[in-house]
């Protein structure tokens, strides 16, 4: 289906047209990417970053719904349960991959197992977050899904097939199918960086249908998300800020100027993971590996001419350090805990709270991410899928390089503006790009 679309003459003409357009755009004196554009204006007179034209705007074409899916084989090769670990959006990504794998191996999909982890303050599972009946209905024809295993299998644990650390050329048919045929019931965690270009179209179709059409929040969680959405003053920007002690410890970055409480929290979270020092630390930071502090985030937002009276929803947990570095500049900041105070909210765990942040972020007027984690990729992709393109990843690498060069004040603000202006290109969606296949100029 996709191959036939790409082979049409219109596609070749479009590519040529796009190439010519890109050349004209980049070298035109009136282009927003030209060196003189906006850079000479005072900071207060520059337009917001959202007003700049994009070079490429990708959109979904829902290719997997354009024709009826190929019929499922009459006999299944066995049952697959996807075991998911980490935060909600990592588990969501892994589960979507698992749906494609189940179709690839002609297997029946069992409802996934979400890790119960004290680290994530987590005990809620798949059925606590997603509408199971809706998911099964939407996946009809793409892959068979069951709530319960047949009696002969239900009494035993699945045979574990470890795929999580496999990369590159890992092949599920060669490495997993034999175990599925032998044991009839297996559990997997999908491989990292799996090459989905080797999937047949029916497996890709199942994956895309699962991720973009079939995963819907439970009715109660959806209502709570809408209650939160209504409570946020409009218009608003959702900001995913990552500066928790465990995140900083994991990054192995060193920071100066933090409070003693923040430093103690970071040291307590480090364990055996020591921070880089010397030249290694400088290279690591200049590669953009260090989370932005709230103060650095506020500075970049100002450089991008985002007004200080902007309503900001903070899509994050409760453990963010140095938050006054942001709130002292952008004073209209709202969180889940300030807007929702009922007992039903206080009883929520990590996954259900993360689901609220996800719901708000994909429905916000603007979305800004200070990191490039699983939530950011999933939110950016879903926003692109919904045609909401006011999405931006703050450029940590440019910030590190510019400050390491000694830039401060107006010089730094001008350079940050230019770096984000030239980097403001929307790709095909940061998660499951096989589900995007068209672009428009």
Short mmCIF file of C-alpha atoms in Angstrom, two decimals, residues 62-265:
data_model
loop_
_atom_site.label_atom_id
_atom_site.label_comp_id
_atom_site.label_asym_id
_atom_site.label_seq_id
_atom_site.Cartn_x
_atom_site.Cartn_y
_atom_site.Cartn_z
CA UNK A 62 -3.93 6.80 8.57
CA UNK A 63 -2.78 4.50 5.81
CA UNK A 64 -3.70 1.44 7.85
CA UNK A 65 -7.40 2.44 7.71
CA UNK A 66 -7.55 3.11 3.98
CA UNK A 67 -8.20 -0.55 3.24
CA UNK A 68 -9.60 -3.39 5.30
CA UNK A 69 -6.80 -5.20 7.16
CA UNK A 70 -5.74 -8.57 5.81
CA UNK A 71 -7.63 -11.43 7.42
CA UNK A 72 -6.13 -12.95 10.54
CA UNK A 73 -5.02 -16.58 10.15
CA UNK A 74 -7.56 -19.11 11.41
CA UNK A 75 -5.09 -20.67 13.85
CA UNK A 76 -2.90 -18.79 16.32
CA UNK A 77 0.72 -19.70 17.00
CA UNK A 78 0.22 -19.08 20.72
CA UNK A 79 -0.23 -16.31 23.29
CA UNK A 80 2.01 -13.32 23.97
CA UNK A 81 1.99 -11.08 27.04
CA UNK A 82 3.98 -7.85 26.83
CA UNK A 83 5.76 -7.06 30.11
CA UNK A 84 6.22 -3.30 30.42
CA UNK A 85 8.70 -1.47 32.67
CA UNK A 86 9.49 2.13 33.53
CA UNK A 87 7.18 5.15 33.40
CA UNK A 88 3.77 5.16 31.74
CA UNK A 89 4.93 6.42 28.35
CA UNK A 90 7.81 3.96 28.14
CA UNK A 91 5.33 1.19 28.90
CA UNK A 92 2.91 2.58 26.34
CA UNK A 93 5.65 2.59 23.70
CA UNK A 94 6.72 -0.95 24.54
CA UNK A 95 3.15 -2.20 24.47
CA UNK A 96 2.53 -0.65 21.04
CA UNK A 97 5.65 -2.43 19.82
CA UNK A 98 4.35 -5.63 21.39
CA UNK A 99 1.08 -5.39 19.46
CA UNK A 100 3.03 -5.27 16.20
CA UNK A 101 5.15 -8.23 17.32
CA UNK A 102 2.04 -10.28 18.14
CA UNK A 103 0.71 -9.67 14.62
CA UNK A 104 4.12 -10.40 13.13
CA UNK A 105 4.25 -13.79 14.86
CA UNK A 106 0.55 -14.58 14.29
CA UNK A 107 0.00 -14.67 18.06
CA UNK A 108 -2.96 -13.85 20.28
CA UNK A 109 -2.26 -10.85 22.49
CA UNK A 110 -2.86 -11.11 26.23
CA UNK A 111 -3.44 -7.91 28.21
CA UNK A 112 -0.02 -6.55 29.20
CA UNK A 113 1.60 -6.60 32.60
CA UNK A 114 2.62 -3.17 33.91
CA UNK A 115 5.48 -3.20 36.38
CA UNK A 116 4.50 -2.47 39.98
CA UNK A 117 7.47 -0.37 41.05
CA UNK A 118 8.07 1.48 44.29
CA UNK A 119 10.61 3.60 42.39
CA UNK A 120 7.77 5.11 40.32
CA UNK A 121 5.34 5.18 43.30
CA UNK A 122 3.35 2.77 41.21
CA UNK A 123 0.81 0.02 41.68
CA UNK A 124 -1.76 0.75 38.94
CA UNK A 125 -1.91 -1.54 35.93
CA UNK A 126 -3.07 -1.45 32.31
CA UNK A 127 -6.76 -1.74 33.21
CA UNK A 128 -6.46 1.18 35.66
CA UNK A 129 -5.30 3.48 32.87
CA UNK A 130 -6.78 2.28 29.58
CA UNK A 131 -10.28 1.31 28.43
CA UNK A 132 -9.81 -2.41 27.78
CA UNK A 133 -13.12 -3.08 26.01
CA UNK A 134 -12.54 -0.15 23.66
CA UNK A 135 -9.02 -1.37 22.92
CA UNK A 136 -10.20 -4.89 22.06
CA UNK A 137 -12.95 -3.51 19.81
CA UNK A 138 -10.61 -1.14 17.97
CA UNK A 139 -8.04 -3.90 17.39
CA UNK A 140 -10.59 -6.23 15.79
CA UNK A 141 -9.19 -7.41 12.47
CA UNK A 142 -5.66 -6.20 13.31
CA UNK A 143 -4.75 -8.66 16.06
CA UNK A 144 -6.73 -10.93 18.36
CA UNK A 145 -6.79 -9.77 21.99
CA UNK A 146 -8.08 -11.75 24.96
CA UNK A 147 -8.80 -10.75 28.56
CA UNK A 148 -8.40 -14.28 29.85
CA UNK A 149 -6.33 -17.28 28.80
CA UNK A 150 -7.92 -20.64 27.96
CA UNK A 151 -8.03 -23.13 30.84
CA UNK A 152 -5.15 -25.32 29.67
CA UNK A 153 -2.77 -22.32 29.69
CA UNK A 154 -4.25 -20.08 32.37
CA UNK A 155 -2.76 -22.09 35.23
CA UNK A 156 0.89 -21.57 34.22
CA UNK A 157 3.25 -18.64 34.04
CA UNK A 158 4.46 -17.56 30.58
CA UNK A 159 7.88 -18.60 29.33
CA UNK A 160 10.06 -15.51 29.54
CA UNK A 161 11.89 -14.43 26.35
CA UNK A 162 14.27 -11.55 27.08
CA UNK A 163 14.41 -9.16 24.12
CA UNK A 164 14.89 -5.86 25.92
CA UNK A 165 18.64 -5.46 25.40
CA UNK A 166 18.69 -6.60 21.77
CA UNK A 167 19.42 -3.98 19.13
CA UNK A 168 19.83 -3.53 15.39
CA UNK A 169 19.40 -6.75 13.46
CA UNK A 170 17.41 -8.61 16.15
CA UNK A 171 14.75 -10.68 14.39
CA UNK A 172 11.61 -11.78 16.25
CA UNK A 173 10.68 -14.47 13.74
CA UNK A 174 14.06 -16.17 14.08
CA UNK A 175 14.57 -15.61 17.82
CA UNK A 176 11.11 -15.57 19.41
CA UNK A 177 8.76 -17.61 17.21
CA UNK A 178 10.42 -20.98 18.10
CA UNK A 179 9.79 -20.32 21.81
CA UNK A 180 6.21 -19.30 21.09
CA UNK A 181 5.55 -22.50 19.13
CA UNK A 182 7.17 -24.65 21.80
CA UNK A 183 5.65 -23.11 24.94
CA UNK A 184 2.43 -21.64 23.48
CA UNK A 185 2.46 -18.84 26.08
CA UNK A 186 5.39 -16.43 26.35
CA UNK A 187 6.10 -12.99 27.80
CA UNK A 188 8.39 -10.42 26.18
CA UNK A 189 9.67 -6.90 26.61
CA UNK A 190 10.26 -5.56 23.07
CA UNK A 191 13.81 -4.97 21.92
CA UNK A 192 15.36 -1.52 22.11
CA UNK A 193 15.81 0.32 18.81
CA UNK A 194 14.04 -2.42 16.87
CA UNK A 195 14.09 -1.96 13.11
CA UNK A 196 10.42 -1.79 12.22
CA UNK A 197 11.25 -1.38 8.53
CA UNK A 198 11.50 -5.18 8.49
CA UNK A 199 7.92 -5.60 9.68
CA UNK A 200 5.29 -6.58 7.09
CA UNK A 201 2.53 -4.03 6.57
CA UNK A 202 0.00 -5.97 8.63
CA UNK A 203 2.29 -5.79 11.68
CA UNK A 204 2.91 -2.07 11.17
CA UNK A 205 -0.82 -1.53 10.74
CA UNK A 206 -1.55 -3.26 14.05
CA UNK A 207 1.10 -1.20 15.82
CA UNK A 208 -0.22 2.12 14.44
CA UNK A 209 -3.83 1.24 15.17
CA UNK A 210 -2.94 0.36 18.75
CA UNK A 211 -0.92 3.49 19.45
CA UNK A 212 -3.00 6.14 17.69
CA UNK A 213 -6.55 4.80 17.62
CA UNK A 214 -7.13 2.09 20.22
CA UNK A 215 -5.53 3.30 23.47
CA UNK A 216 -8.10 5.43 25.25
CA UNK A 217 -8.13 6.40 28.94
CA UNK A 218 -10.67 4.77 31.21
CA UNK A 219 -13.89 6.74 31.49
CA UNK A 220 -13.16 7.88 35.06
CA UNK A 221 -9.60 8.96 34.20
CA UNK A 222 -10.79 10.75 31.06
CA UNK A 223 -13.35 12.69 33.12
CA UNK A 224 -10.68 13.61 35.67
CA UNK A 225 -8.39 14.73 32.85
CA UNK A 226 -11.12 16.96 31.42
CA UNK A 227 -11.84 18.37 34.86
CA UNK A 228 -8.18 19.32 35.12
CA UNK A 229 -8.16 20.68 31.57
CA UNK A 230 -11.14 22.93 32.32
CA UNK A 231 -9.47 24.26 35.47
CA UNK A 232 -6.38 25.58 33.67
CA UNK A 233 -6.70 29.22 32.50
CA UNK A 234 -6.64 29.51 28.69
CA UNK A 235 -4.69 29.72 26.52
CA UNK A 236 -1.94 27.76 28.19
CA UNK A 237 1.37 26.06 27.58
CA UNK A 238 2.17 22.60 28.94
CA UNK A 239 5.78 22.45 30.13
CA UNK A 240 7.41 19.09 30.78
CA UNK A 241 10.21 19.95 33.17
CA UNK A 242 12.65 17.27 34.31
CA UNK A 243 14.82 18.31 37.22
CA UNK A 244 14.20 15.67 39.88
CA UNK A 245 17.04 14.26 42.02
CA UNK A 246 16.97 10.85 40.31
CA UNK A 247 17.02 12.43 36.84
CA UNK A 248 20.03 14.60 37.70
CA UNK A 249 21.79 11.65 39.34
CA UNK A 250 21.16 9.48 36.29
CA UNK A 251 22.54 12.16 33.95
CA UNK A 252 25.89 12.16 35.84
CA UNK A 253 26.03 15.95 35.47
CA UNK A 254 27.39 18.41 38.01
CA UNK A 255 25.68 21.71 38.83
CA UNK A 256 26.79 24.82 40.68
CA UNK A 257 24.62 27.31 42.50
CA UNK A 258 22.00 24.83 43.72
CA UNK A 259 20.62 24.95 47.24
CA UNK A 260 22.08 22.67 49.90
CA UNK A 261 18.78 20.74 50.01
CA UNK A 262 18.96 20.07 46.27
CA UNK A 263 22.59 18.97 46.46
CA UNK A 264 21.81 16.58 49.32
CA UNK A 265 18.86 15.10 47.40
#
